Coordinates of C-alpha atoms in Angstrom, one line a residue:
M1 CA 47.6 58.5 73.8
F2 CA 48.7 54.9 73.2
T3 CA 48.0 52.0 75.4
Q4 CA 51.1 50.6 76.0
T5 CA 51.5 46.8 77.9
T6 CA 53.5 43.6 77.8
E7 CA 51.0 41.2 77.0
S8 CA 51.0 42.6 72.9
P9 CA 52.4 44.7 70.6
R10 CA 49.4 46.1 69.5
G11 CA 50.1 49.6 71.2
L12 CA 52.9 49.9 69.2
L13 CA 51.4 48.4 66.1
E14 CA 48.8 51.8 66.5
M15 CA 51.9 53.9 66.2
C16 CA 53.5 52.7 63.4
M17 CA 49.6 52.6 61.5
G18 CA 49.5 56.8 62.7
P19 CA 51.3 58.1 58.7
W20 CA 48.5 55.7 57.2
A21 CA 45.8 57.4 59.4
F22 CA 47.1 60.7 58.4
K23 CA 47.4 60.1 54.9
A24 CA 44.2 58.8 54.2
L25 CA 42.5 61.8 56.0
A26 CA 45.2 64.0 53.8
V27 CA 44.4 62.5 50.6
A28 CA 40.5 62.5 51.1
H29 CA 40.6 65.9 52.0
D30 CA 43.0 66.9 49.0
F31 CA 39.9 65.3 47.4
D32 CA 37.9 67.6 48.4
L33 CA 35.7 64.4 49.5
F34 CA 34.0 65.9 52.8
T35 CA 33.1 69.0 50.7
L36 CA 31.2 66.8 47.7
F37 CA 29.4 64.7 50.6
A38 CA 28.0 67.9 52.0
E39 CA 26.8 69.1 48.4
R40 CA 25.6 66.2 47.1
G41 CA 24.8 63.5 50.2
P42 CA 25.4 60.2 50.1
L43 CA 27.9 58.5 47.7
T44 CA 28.1 55.2 46.0
V45 CA 31.8 53.7 45.2
R46 CA 31.2 54.4 41.3
E47 CA 29.7 57.4 41.8
V48 CA 32.8 58.4 44.0
A49 CA 35.4 56.8 41.2
D50 CA 33.1 58.2 38.6
H51 CA 33.3 62.0 40.2
L52 CA 37.1 61.5 40.7
G53 CA 38.1 59.4 37.2
C54 CA 39.4 56.6 39.3
A55 CA 39.5 53.7 39.3
R56 CA 36.7 51.8 42.0
R57 CA 39.5 49.7 43.6
P58 CA 41.1 52.1 45.0
V59 CA 38.5 55.2 45.9
E60 CA 36.3 52.1 47.9
M61 CA 39.7 51.2 50.1
L62 CA 40.4 55.1 50.6
L63 CA 36.4 55.4 51.8
T64 CA 36.3 52.1 53.8
A65 CA 39.9 54.0 55.6
N66 CA 38.1 57.1 56.4
A67 CA 34.8 55.5 57.5
S68 CA 37.0 53.0 59.5
L69 CA 38.7 56.6 61.3
G70 CA 35.0 57.7 61.9
L71 CA 35.2 60.5 59.3
L72 CA 32.5 58.7 56.9
E73 CA 29.2 56.3 57.6
V74 CA 28.5 53.7 55.9
R75 CA 24.3 53.2 54.6
D76 CA 22.7 50.9 51.9
G77 CA 26.0 51.0 50.7
T78 CA 26.6 54.8 50.4
F79 CA 29.3 56.6 51.9
G80 CA 28.7 60.2 53.4
N81 CA 30.1 62.1 56.2
A82 CA 29.8 61.4 59.9
P83 CA 29.5 64.4 62.1
V84 CA 32.5 65.1 62.9
A85 CA 33.8 65.5 58.8
D86 CA 30.3 68.1 58.5
A87 CA 31.4 69.5 61.1
F88 CA 35.1 70.5 60.8
L89 CA 36.1 69.0 57.2
V90 CA 33.6 70.7 54.7
K91 CA 35.7 73.8 53.2
G92 CA 33.6 77.4 53.7
K93 CA 32.3 76.4 57.4
E94 CA 33.1 78.6 60.0
Q95 CA 34.8 75.5 62.0
Y96 CA 36.8 74.6 59.2
F97 CA 40.1 72.5 59.8
G98 CA 40.9 71.2 56.5
G99 CA 43.5 74.5 56.2
F100 CA 45.8 72.9 58.8
I101 CA 45.2 68.7 57.4
H102 CA 47.0 71.3 54.0
Q103 CA 49.5 72.2 55.8
V104 CA 50.5 69.3 57.9
N105 CA 50.3 67.1 54.4
R106 CA 52.2 69.6 52.0
R107 CA 54.9 71.4 54.3
S108 CA 55.6 69.3 57.5
Y109 CA 55.0 65.3 56.7
D110 CA 57.8 64.8 54.5
G111 CA 60.0 67.3 57.4
W112 CA 59.1 64.5 59.9
G113 CA 60.3 61.8 57.3
R114 CA 63.4 63.9 58.2
L115 CA 63.1 63.7 62.3
D116 CA 66.4 62.0 62.3
E117 CA 68.7 64.7 60.3
A118 CA 66.6 67.7 62.9
V119 CA 67.7 65.6 65.3
R120 CA 71.5 65.4 64.5
S121 CA 71.7 68.8 63.0
N122 CA 69.6 70.7 65.8
Q123 CA 68.0 72.7 62.5
P124 CA 64.9 72.4 61.0
V125 CA 64.7 70.9 57.8
T126 CA 61.3 71.8 56.1
W127 CA 63.3 75.4 55.1
D128 CA 66.6 76.0 54.9
P129 CA 68.4 78.1 58.0
A130 CA 71.1 79.3 55.2
A131 CA 69.0 80.9 53.0
Q132 CA 66.2 82.8 54.8
K133 CA 66.2 83.9 58.2
T134 CA 63.2 82.8 59.9
A135 CA 60.2 79.8 58.8
F136 CA 58.4 83.2 58.2
E137 CA 60.2 84.3 55.2
S138 CA 58.2 82.9 52.4
D139 CA 56.5 83.2 49.1
P140 CA 53.2 84.3 48.9
E141 CA 51.3 80.9 48.3
R142 CA 53.6 79.4 51.2
V143 CA 52.1 82.4 53.4
R144 CA 48.6 82.4 53.0
M145 CA 48.7 78.2 53.4
M146 CA 50.8 78.9 57.0
Q147 CA 48.0 81.3 57.8
G148 CA 45.2 79.3 56.9
A149 CA 46.8 76.2 58.8
M150 CA 46.9 78.8 62.0
H151 CA 43.7 79.8 61.3
S152 CA 42.2 76.3 61.3
L153 CA 43.8 75.1 64.3
S154 CA 42.8 78.3 66.8
R155 CA 39.5 78.9 65.4
H156 CA 38.2 76.6 68.2
S157 CA 40.6 77.4 70.3
A158 CA 39.7 80.8 70.7
S159 CA 36.1 80.7 70.7
V160 CA 36.5 78.3 74.3
I161 CA 39.6 80.6 75.8
A162 CA 37.3 84.0 75.0
G163 CA 34.6 82.0 77.0
V164 CA 36.8 82.0 80.3
L165 CA 39.5 84.3 80.1
D166 CA 38.3 87.3 82.1
L167 CA 38.8 90.8 79.9
S168 CA 36.2 92.8 81.4
D169 CA 38.9 95.3 83.0
S170 CA 41.2 95.2 79.2
K171 CA 40.4 98.3 76.6
R172 CA 43.2 97.6 74.3
L173 CA 44.9 94.5 73.9
L174 CA 48.0 93.6 71.7
D175 CA 47.9 90.1 69.6
V176 CA 51.2 89.9 69.2
G177 CA 51.6 87.6 65.6
G178 CA 48.2 87.0 65.9
S179 CA 47.9 86.1 62.2
I180 CA 45.1 86.3 60.9
C181 CA 42.4 87.5 63.6
A182 CA 40.7 83.8 65.4
Y183 CA 41.9 84.9 68.8
A184 CA 40.8 88.9 68.3
I185 CA 37.6 88.5 66.3
E186 CA 36.2 85.8 69.4
F187 CA 37.8 88.1 71.7
A188 CA 36.3 91.6 70.1
R189 CA 32.6 89.8 70.3
K190 CA 33.2 88.4 73.9
N191 CA 34.3 91.9 74.9
P192 CA 32.3 95.0 73.4
Q193 CA 34.6 97.5 75.2
L194 CA 37.8 96.1 73.7
E195 CA 39.8 97.5 71.3
I196 CA 42.7 95.1 69.5
G197 CA 45.6 95.6 67.3
V198 CA 47.1 92.5 65.9
Y199 CA 50.6 93.4 65.5
D200 CA 52.1 90.6 62.9
L201 CA 53.9 90.8 59.6
P202 CA 53.1 93.0 56.5
A203 CA 52.2 90.2 54.3
V204 CA 50.1 88.3 57.3
C205 CA 48.8 91.6 58.3
E206 CA 47.3 91.8 54.3
L207 CA 45.0 88.4 55.1
A208 CA 44.1 89.5 58.3
E209 CA 42.3 92.8 56.9
A210 CA 39.9 90.7 54.9
K211 CA 39.1 88.7 58.4
I212 CA 38.5 92.0 60.1
D213 CA 36.1 93.1 56.8
E214 CA 34.0 89.8 57.2
A215 CA 33.8 89.8 60.9
D216 CA 32.6 93.6 60.4
L217 CA 34.6 94.6 63.3
R218 CA 36.8 97.4 61.2
D219 CA 35.8 100.1 63.8
R220 CA 37.4 97.6 67.0
V221 CA 40.1 95.3 65.2
S222 CA 43.4 96.7 63.3
A223 CA 46.0 95.1 61.4
I224 CA 49.5 96.5 62.9
P225 CA 52.6 95.9 60.7
G226 CA 55.4 95.3 61.9
D227 CA 58.0 92.4 63.5
F228 CA 58.3 91.8 66.5
L229 CA 62.3 90.3 66.2
T230 CA 63.7 93.5 64.9
R231 CA 61.5 96.1 66.5
E232 CA 60.3 97.0 70.0
L233 CA 56.4 96.8 70.5
P234 CA 53.2 99.1 69.6
E235 CA 52.3 100.6 73.1
G236 CA 49.4 101.9 74.7
Y237 CA 47.9 99.2 75.3
D238 CA 46.9 97.3 78.5
T239 CA 47.0 93.6 77.8
V240 CA 49.6 91.7 75.7
F241 CA 48.5 88.4 74.3
L242 CA 50.9 85.8 73.1
S243 CA 49.1 82.4 71.5
M244 CA 51.4 79.7 69.7
I245 CA 54.2 82.5 69.5
L246 CA 57.1 81.7 71.7
H247 CA 57.3 78.2 71.1
D248 CA 58.6 79.5 67.4
W249 CA 61.7 80.9 68.7
Q250 CA 64.8 79.7 70.9
P251 CA 65.2 81.1 75.2
Q252 CA 66.7 84.1 74.7
E253 CA 64.2 85.3 71.4
C254 CA 61.6 84.5 73.9
R255 CA 62.9 86.0 76.7
S256 CA 63.4 88.9 74.5
L257 CA 60.4 89.1 73.5
L258 CA 59.5 89.4 77.3
R259 CA 61.4 92.3 77.9
K260 CA 59.6 93.7 74.8
A261 CA 56.7 93.2 76.0
H262 CA 57.4 94.6 79.5
R263 CA 58.6 97.7 78.0
A264 CA 55.2 98.3 75.8
L265 CA 53.3 97.4 79.0
A266 CA 52.7 100.2 81.7
P267 CA 52.7 99.3 85.8
G268 CA 50.0 97.1 86.1
G269 CA 49.7 95.5 82.8
R270 CA 48.8 92.5 81.9
I271 CA 50.3 89.8 79.8
I272 CA 49.0 86.2 79.2
I273 CA 50.7 83.2 77.5
N274 CA 48.5 80.7 75.2
E275 CA 50.3 77.8 74.5
L276 CA 50.5 73.9 74.8
L277 CA 52.9 73.4 78.1
V278 CA 55.4 70.9 78.4
D279 CA 55.0 69.3 82.0
D280 CA 57.7 70.6 84.5
D281 CA 59.2 67.0 84.4
K282 CA 59.4 66.6 80.7
S283 CA 57.0 62.9 80.9
G284 CA 54.2 64.7 78.4
P285 CA 51.5 65.4 77.9
Y286 CA 51.0 63.8 74.3
D287 CA 50.4 66.5 72.5
A288 CA 52.9 69.1 74.0
A289 CA 55.4 66.4 73.5
M290 CA 54.3 66.0 69.9
M291 CA 53.9 70.0 69.0
S292 CA 57.7 70.3 70.8
L293 CA 59.0 67.5 68.2
N294 CA 57.0 69.5 65.5
M295 CA 58.7 72.7 66.0
L296 CA 62.3 70.7 65.4
V297 CA 61.0 69.5 61.8
N298 CA 59.6 73.6 61.4
T299 CA 61.7 76.3 63.7
V300 CA 64.2 76.8 66.0
G301 CA 61.9 76.2 69.1
R302 CA 60.3 74.1 71.4
N303 CA 57.3 73.7 73.9
Y304 CA 58.2 75.1 77.1
T305 CA 57.1 74.1 80.2
A306 CA 55.6 76.4 82.8
A307 CA 57.9 76.7 85.4
E308 CA 60.5 77.8 82.2
Y309 CA 57.9 81.0 81.1
A310 CA 57.6 81.7 84.7
A311 CA 61.8 82.4 85.4
W312 CA 61.6 84.4 82.2
L313 CA 57.9 86.3 83.1
V314 CA 59.8 87.1 86.6
E315 CA 63.3 88.0 85.2
A316 CA 61.2 90.5 82.8
G317 CA 59.9 92.2 85.8
F318 CA 56.0 90.3 85.6
S319 CA 54.8 89.2 88.5
E320 CA 54.9 85.2 88.7
P321 CA 52.4 84.3 86.9
E322 CA 48.9 82.5 87.1
R323 CA 48.2 79.0 85.5
L324 CA 44.7 79.1 83.9
P325 CA 44.4 75.3 82.7
V326 CA 42.4 75.2 79.5
D327 CA 41.4 72.3 77.1
T328 CA 41.9 73.3 73.7
V329 CA 43.1 71.2 70.0
S330 CA 46.1 73.8 70.5
S331 CA 47.0 74.7 73.9
N332 CA 46.4 73.4 77.4
G333 CA 47.0 76.5 79.4
L334 CA 47.2 80.2 80.5
L335 CA 49.6 82.3 81.9
I336 CA 48.5 85.6 83.1
A337 CA 51.0 88.3 84.6
T338 CA 50.9 91.8 85.7
R339 CA 54.4 94.2 84.6
L340 CA 55.8 95.2 88.1
A341 CA 56.5 98.8 88.7
S342 CA 60.2 99.8 88.4
G343 CA 62.1 98.4 91.2
D344 CA 59.1 96.2 92.6
S345 CA 60.1 92.8 94.0
T346 CA 56.6 91.7 94.7
R347 CA 55.2 88.9 93.5
A348 CA 51.9 87.5 92.9
T349 CA 51.0 84.1 94.1
A350 CA 50.9 81.4 91.3

């Protein structure tokens, strides 16, 4: 990600400036500047300052910073959205990514400022483990913010994965911890034979219902309230899908959930794990390593390697998984394994 050489400390400087870049983006997003430019077109510094009720000096600096990041374009003394901002940072657009930016800015960013505390304590720092059992117990507003963030992160990934994952032999898929249906909707659109149950906490299912109605998929996608930590998974599905779920939890909880998936599936049923996989030698890659550290700040989990998942799957009674590489903003690999019949020790070829 950052080029490090012994010729110059420039790579280290770029790392130091990383928080500055994020805050420049986050504040512009908080001020709804990208939506403003989408609605009104390019504007001068004075026009933006008057709209915000701010002085020209800081507004010009904020706009220039976002232009330097490639998010705004400057023409004839005006600022307007660059194509990437128009595609992903305008509220109301299908691929809007702002939910994730808002979550990181409002919930995670201050926690990263306490990373040393998280390392020393081996505890998350964005919530109090002594006061609540998991990161997902929260007030309704925070639940909406978190699910909006997960939806923003998953929309693009779901579209990519729906295009490369062959679900033509699946009839009923259970999306465990499926949030507000980013994957369920894309899978249903791509596979007209598929019925999908999205299994998540009751408060999340209320939000998911609106997305299902919006997509006009009520006949094939349903939200099923439940807690996979304390209950068995619903049965009657031939495929269990786990996307960006296992990295939230400790190994014993991951292994327990995989055993629950095994019990819920009939022999021959499939489990599909979608994650940012850490390299087996723990050298990276950058996005998986940083997401793993984010799990330290925000959850009790971490990002795991393909080898770790493979061992847990075999232990739970699945075949050795096939790995399907993908390139999305939130995942780099799918692990696909089959539920073996009781006593069957045959392993599929990886």
